[in-house]
Coordinates of C-alpha atoms in Angstrom, one line a residue:
M1 CA 0.0 -0.1 0.0
L2 CA 1.2 3.4 -0.9
I3 CA -0.4 4.9 2.2
A4 CA -1.2 2.8 5.2
P5 CA -2.6 3.2 8.6
T6 CA -0.1 2.7 11.5
P7 CA 0.0 3.6 15.2
K8 CA 1.1 7.1 14.6
G9 CA -1.1 7.9 11.6
L10 CA -1.5 7.5 7.8
Y11 CA 2.0 6.7 6.6
C12 CA 3.6 6.7 3.3
A13 CA 6.7 4.6 3.6
A14 CA 8.1 5.4 0.0
G15 CA 8.5 9.1 1.0
D16 CA 8.6 8.5 4.7
F17 CA 5.9 11.0 5.7
Y18 CA 2.7 11.1 7.5
V19 CA -0.6 12.4 6.4
D20 CA -2.5 14.0 9.5
P21 CA -0.7 11.8 12.1
W22 CA -2.3 11.6 15.3
Q23 CA 1.1 11.2 17.2
P24 CA 4.2 13.5 16.8
V25 CA 6.4 12.3 13.7
D26 CA 9.3 13.8 11.6
R27 CA 7.3 15.1 8.9
A28 CA 3.6 15.6 8.4
V29 CA 1.5 16.5 5.6
I30 CA -1.8 18.2 6.9
T31 CA -5.1 18.4 5.2
H32 CA -6.3 21.0 7.4
A33 CA -6.2 22.9 10.7
H34 CA -9.0 21.2 12.8
S35 CA -7.6 19.5 16.0
D36 CA -8.1 15.9 15.0
H37 CA -6.2 16.4 11.9
A38 CA -3.4 19.0 12.8
R39 CA -1.7 18.1 16.1
P40 CA 1.4 19.7 17.6
G41 CA 4.5 18.2 18.4
S42 CA 5.8 17.0 14.9
G43 CA 9.2 18.1 13.6
A44 CA 8.1 19.5 10.4
Y45 CA 4.7 20.4 8.5
L46 CA 3.5 20.6 4.9
A47 CA 0.2 22.2 4.3
S48 CA -1.7 24.4 1.9
R49 CA -0.5 28.0 1.9
A50 CA -4.1 29.2 1.6
G51 CA -4.8 28.7 5.3
L52 CA -1.2 29.1 6.8
P53 CA -1.8 31.7 9.4
V54 CA -4.8 29.8 10.9
L55 CA -2.5 26.7 10.9
Q56 CA 0.4 28.4 12.5
T57 CA -2.1 30.0 15.1
R58 CA -3.4 26.3 15.9
L59 CA 0.1 24.7 16.2
G60 CA 1.9 27.6 18.0
P61 CA 4.5 29.9 16.9
D62 CA 7.3 27.7 17.1
A63 CA 6.0 24.9 14.5
S64 CA 8.0 24.7 11.4
I65 CA 5.4 24.8 8.4
E66 CA 6.1 25.0 4.8
G67 CA 3.4 26.4 2.7
L68 CA 2.3 24.8 -0.6
A69 CA 0.0 26.4 -3.3
Y70 CA -2.8 24.3 -4.5
G71 CA -1.7 22.2 -7.6
E72 CA 2.0 22.8 -6.7
V73 CA 4.1 19.6 -6.9
R74 CA 6.7 18.8 -4.1
D75 CA 9.1 15.8 -4.3
I76 CA 9.5 14.0 -1.1
G77 CA 11.8 11.0 -1.3
G78 CA 11.0 10.4 -4.9
V79 CA 7.0 10.7 -4.1
K80 CA 5.3 13.6 -5.8
V81 CA 2.9 15.3 -3.4
S82 CA 0.6 18.0 -4.1
L83 CA -2.4 19.6 -2.5
H84 CA -5.8 20.3 -4.0
P85 CA -8.9 22.4 -2.5
A86 CA -11.2 20.2 -0.3
G87 CA -14.0 22.8 0.3
H88 CA -14.2 22.1 4.0
V89 CA -12.5 25.0 5.8
L90 CA -10.0 27.8 5.0
G91 CA -6.9 25.8 3.7
S92 CA -8.4 22.7 3.7
A93 CA -6.8 20.2 1.1
Q94 CA -7.0 16.7 -0.3
V95 CA -3.2 15.3 -0.3
R96 CA -2.4 13.7 -4.0
V97 CA 0.5 11.3 -3.7
E98 CA 2.1 9.8 -6.8
H99 CA 4.7 6.9 -7.0
G100 CA 5.4 3.7 -8.9
G101 CA 2.8 4.5 -11.4
E102 CA 0.0 5.0 -8.8
V103 CA -1.9 7.8 -7.5
W104 CA -3.6 7.8 -4.2
V105 CA -5.5 10.8 -2.8
V106 CA -6.4 11.5 0.9
S107 CA -9.5 13.6 1.2
G108 CA -9.2 14.8 4.6
D109 CA -12.8 16.3 5.5
Y110 CA -14.7 17.8 2.4
K111 CA -17.8 19.4 1.1
L112 CA -19.2 20.3 -2.2
D113 CA -21.7 22.9 -1.2
P114 CA -20.4 26.5 -1.9
D115 CA -18.5 28.4 0.9
P116 CA -17.3 32.1 0.6
T117 CA -14.5 31.4 3.0
C118 CA -12.5 28.7 1.2
A119 CA -11.8 27.4 -2.3
P120 CA -14.2 25.1 -3.6
F121 CA -13.7 21.1 -3.8
E122 CA -11.6 19.9 -6.8
P123 CA -12.0 16.5 -8.2
V124 CA -8.9 14.7 -8.5
R125 CA -8.3 11.6 -10.7
C126 CA -6.7 8.7 -8.7
N127 CA -6.4 4.9 -8.4
V128 CA -7.1 5.0 -4.8
F129 CA -9.4 7.4 -2.9
I130 CA -9.4 7.7 1.0
T131 CA -12.5 9.3 1.9
E132 CA -14.0 10.6 5.0
S133 CA -17.8 9.3 5.9
T134 CA -18.9 11.7 8.6
F135 CA -22.4 11.9 7.3
G136 CA -22.5 8.6 5.1
L137 CA -26.0 7.6 5.4
P138 CA -28.8 8.4 2.8
I139 CA -30.9 10.3 5.6
Y140 CA -28.2 13.2 5.5
R141 CA -29.2 15.6 2.4
W142 CA -28.3 19.4 3.1
Q143 CA -30.6 22.1 2.1
A144 CA -29.0 24.8 -0.2
P145 CA -26.9 27.5 1.8
S146 CA -28.9 30.2 0.6
E147 CA -32.1 28.5 2.4
I148 CA -30.0 27.8 5.5
F149 CA -28.9 31.2 5.8
G150 CA -32.2 32.8 5.0
G151 CA -33.5 30.8 8.0
I152 CA -30.9 32.2 10.1
D153 CA -31.4 35.8 8.9
R154 CA -35.2 35.5 9.5
W155 CA -34.6 34.1 13.2
W156 CA -32.0 37.1 13.9
A157 CA -34.5 39.7 12.3
R158 CA -37.5 38.4 14.4
N159 CA -35.4 38.4 17.8
A160 CA -34.3 41.8 16.9
R161 CA -37.7 43.1 16.3
D162 CA -38.7 41.5 19.6
G163 CA -35.8 43.4 21.5
R164 CA -33.9 40.2 22.1
A165 CA -30.3 39.3 21.4
S166 CA -29.6 36.1 19.1
V167 CA -26.8 33.8 20.4
L168 CA -25.8 31.4 17.8
F169 CA -23.4 28.5 18.7
G170 CA -21.1 27.0 16.0
Y171 CA -17.5 25.7 16.1
A172 CA -14.9 28.4 16.4
F173 CA -13.0 27.5 13.3
G174 CA -14.8 27.4 10.0
K175 CA -18.3 27.2 10.9
A176 CA -18.4 30.5 12.8
Q177 CA -16.4 32.2 9.9
R178 CA -18.8 30.7 7.2
I179 CA -21.8 32.0 9.4
L180 CA -20.1 35.6 9.6
A181 CA -19.5 35.6 5.7
S182 CA -22.9 34.5 4.8
V183 CA -25.5 36.2 7.2
D184 CA -27.2 39.5 6.5
A185 CA -24.9 41.9 8.3
S186 CA -27.3 44.8 7.9
I187 CA -29.8 43.3 10.4
G188 CA -27.9 44.4 13.5
P189 CA -24.4 44.4 15.2
I190 CA -22.4 41.3 15.2
V191 CA -20.5 40.3 18.5
V192 CA -18.3 37.3 18.9
H193 CA -16.5 35.4 21.7
G194 CA -12.7 35.7 21.9
A195 CA -12.2 32.0 20.4
V196 CA -13.9 33.1 17.2
E197 CA -12.1 36.4 16.9
S198 CA -8.8 35.0 17.3
L199 CA -9.3 32.8 14.3
N200 CA -10.9 35.8 12.4
Y201 CA -7.4 37.5 12.6
G202 CA -6.2 34.7 10.3
Y203 CA -9.0 34.5 7.9
R204 CA -8.9 38.4 7.4
E205 CA -5.0 38.1 7.0
C206 CA -5.7 35.5 4.1
G207 CA -8.0 38.0 2.4
V208 CA -11.4 36.5 3.5
A209 CA -14.0 39.1 3.6
L210 CA -15.9 39.0 7.0
P211 CA -18.1 41.8 8.3
E212 CA -17.3 44.0 11.2
T213 CA -17.3 42.2 14.6
T214 CA -16.9 43.5 18.1
L215 CA -15.1 41.1 20.8
V216 CA -17.4 40.6 23.8
S217 CA -14.8 41.4 26.2
D218 CA -14.1 44.7 24.4
S219 CA -17.8 45.7 24.8
H220 CA -19.0 48.1 27.6
P221 CA -20.0 45.9 30.6
R222 CA -23.5 47.6 30.5
R223 CA -23.8 47.3 26.7
D224 CA -27.4 46.7 25.4
Y225 CA -27.1 43.5 23.1
A226 CA -30.8 43.6 22.1
G227 CA -30.8 43.1 18.3
A228 CA -27.1 41.8 18.1
L229 CA -26.0 38.5 16.8
I230 CA -23.7 36.8 19.0
V231 CA -21.5 33.9 17.6
A232 CA -19.9 31.6 20.1
P233 CA -18.4 28.2 20.5
P234 CA -20.6 25.5 21.8
S235 CA -18.5 25.3 25.0
A236 CA -20.0 28.8 26.0
Q237 CA -23.5 27.2 26.2
S238 CA -25.1 27.1 29.7
T239 CA -22.4 29.1 31.2
P240 CA -22.5 32.4 33.4
W241 CA -20.8 34.0 30.2
L242 CA -24.4 34.3 28.5
R243 CA -25.9 36.2 31.5
R244 CA -24.6 39.7 30.0
F245 CA -26.9 39.2 27.0
G246 CA -29.9 39.4 29.0
D247 CA -33.1 38.4 27.0
Y248 CA -31.9 36.2 24.4
S249 CA -32.8 33.5 21.9
D250 CA -30.3 30.8 21.4
A251 CA -29.6 28.5 18.3
F252 CA -27.1 25.8 17.3
A253 CA -25.6 25.3 13.8
S254 CA -24.2 21.9 12.9
G255 CA -25.0 18.7 10.5
W256 CA -26.0 17.0 13.7
M257 CA -29.0 19.4 14.0
A258 CA -30.7 17.0 11.4
I259 CA -31.1 14.6 14.1
R260 CA -34.1 15.3 16.4
G261 CA -32.3 14.0 19.6
A262 CA -29.4 16.2 18.8
R263 CA -31.6 19.2 18.9
R264 CA -33.3 18.1 22.1
Q265 CA -29.7 17.2 23.6
R266 CA -28.5 20.8 22.8
S267 CA -31.6 22.4 24.6
V268 CA -31.7 25.5 22.1
D269 CA -34.8 27.5 20.7
Q270 CA -33.7 26.6 17.2
G271 CA -31.3 24.1 15.2
F272 CA -30.0 25.0 11.9
V273 CA -28.7 22.1 9.8
L274 CA -25.4 23.5 8.7
S275 CA -22.3 21.2 8.0
D276 CA -19.0 21.5 6.6
H277 CA -18.9 18.0 5.5
A278 CA -20.3 16.2 2.3
D279 CA -24.0 14.9 2.6
W280 CA -24.8 11.5 1.1
P281 CA -25.2 12.6 -2.6
S282 CA -21.9 14.8 -2.3
L283 CA -20.1 11.7 -1.0
L284 CA -21.4 9.6 -3.8
S285 CA -20.7 12.4 -6.4
A286 CA -17.0 13.2 -5.0
I287 CA -16.0 9.4 -5.0
G288 CA -17.4 9.0 -8.4
S289 CA -15.5 11.9 -9.7
T290 CA -12.2 10.5 -8.7
G291 CA -12.5 7.4 -11.0
A292 CA -10.7 5.3 -8.2
E293 CA -10.8 1.7 -8.5
R294 CA -10.4 1.3 -4.8
V295 CA -12.1 3.3 -2.0
Y296 CA -10.9 3.3 1.9
V297 CA -13.4 4.7 4.2
T298 CA -12.3 6.5 7.4
H299 CA -14.2 8.2 10.1
G300 CA -17.9 8.3 10.2
Q301 CA -20.5 6.0 8.8
V302 CA -17.9 3.6 7.6
E303 CA -19.7 0.2 7.3
P304 CA -22.8 1.6 5.4
L305 CA -20.8 3.5 2.9
V306 CA -18.5 0.4 2.5
R307 CA -21.4 -1.8 1.9
F308 CA -23.1 0.5 -0.6
L309 CA -20.0 1.1 -2.6
S310 CA -19.3 -2.7 -2.6
E311 CA -22.9 -3.5 -3.8
R312 CA -22.1 -1.4 -6.8
G313 CA -19.0 -3.0 -7.8
L314 CA -16.3 -1.0 -6.1
D315 CA -13.4 -2.4 -4.3
A316 CA -14.4 -0.5 -1.0
Q317 CA -12.8 -1.3 2.5
A318 CA -12.7 0.3 5.8
M319 CA -9.6 2.1 7.0
K320 CA -9.3 2.8 10.8
T321 CA -8.0 6.1 11.8
E322 CA -8.3 8.6 14.9
F323 CA -10.2 11.2 13.0
E324 CA -13.4 12.4 14.5
G325 CA -15.2 14.2 11.7
E326 CA -17.7 17.2 12.7
A327 CA -17.0 16.3 16.5
G328 CA -13.4 17.0 15.8
A329 CA -14.0 20.6 15.1
E330 CA -12.5 21.7 18.4
E331 CA -14.3 23.4 21.0
T332 CA -12.8 26.2 23.3
K333 CA -12.9 25.1 26.9
P334 CA -14.1 27.5 29.7
G335 CA -11.2 29.5 30.7
S336 CA -9.1 29.1 27.7
E337 CA -6.9 31.5 26.2
W338 CA -6.2 32.6 22.6
S339 CA -3.2 34.7 21.0
S340 CA -3.8 37.6 18.7
P341 CA -1.4 38.0 15.7
E342 CA 0.7 40.4 17.8
G343 CA 1.2 37.5 20.1
K344 CA -0.6 39.1 22.9
L345 CA -2.3 36.5 25.2
H346 CA -6.0 37.0 25.8
S347 CA -8.5 35.4 28.1
D348 CA -12.1 36.2 28.5
P349 CA -12.7 37.7 31.9
G350 CA -16.5 37.0 32.0
F351 CA -16.2 33.3 30.8
G352 CA -17.3 31.6 33.6
G353 CA -17.1 34.5 36.0
D354 CA -19.0 37.9 36.6
P355 CA -21.8 38.1 33.9
S356 CA -22.1 41.9 34.2

């Protein structure tokens, strides 16, 4: 096998490198900056140049990261390696590996729906495709993004008319910026949690257009948040940090909101089915577009997708990894800190503390 699972991660022995290793290694090729794919401690990293500032923030200022343009080819020990857009989050890439007359592609996480914050998914022809399967069941079929964000805008506008704040929970990296770039910013002011704003720095540095945002901890302690949209990570839910917003309606944005039990578990007023992963039709479309004769299925609904592909004549097999899919989009823990591009360390004084 050109790429094989090992205790440290997906390993290419011919080039002596790993793809998204889950333990520290000498050389790592990274598909994207979510915490289950980009882990600190490795000697050297190769990743898409498109999202380099965000990845540097995630891995720390001392991490040695080389940026590669999409489509640029790098020779690693006689193996040709190139990165191609995955459409998942800013800088996300599929890893194309060519050696000995074979081409393998590791998808990382991906989606086919349009997203103004990252380059669209690019089909890459290959002999072997290693695909995720986070939402690999026929029940998962996403609405068009315009319909989803239309629903968020209507919820926010209704709350604003009623004099309430709107608190929307979404993962701090990727989901939050997609929300910010897609909502109607004319409805009212937008306020964000510090964990979201620290990543906004990286997005703006990469040229992604985001509306004006105000950091909660920069706001006047007696500020009236009526009419505002507050974007926060899921870890902020059910904490004293929320008391400052007074009367508010809350909502959660995730692909898991398609499951009624998940909506009940989150105990929010509204659930928006918004995912940064491919739904069932997109998974099948992406796999078909590669022309691969063999498909390895990783994290998610592995067995159902393997069975479906096998019944249709593909050589499909499961591949065990430690990736986590949508659950791997990290959450900021209460009391956590983040660093601005200037290197200044911040913490939210109100997170878990005085709600005034």
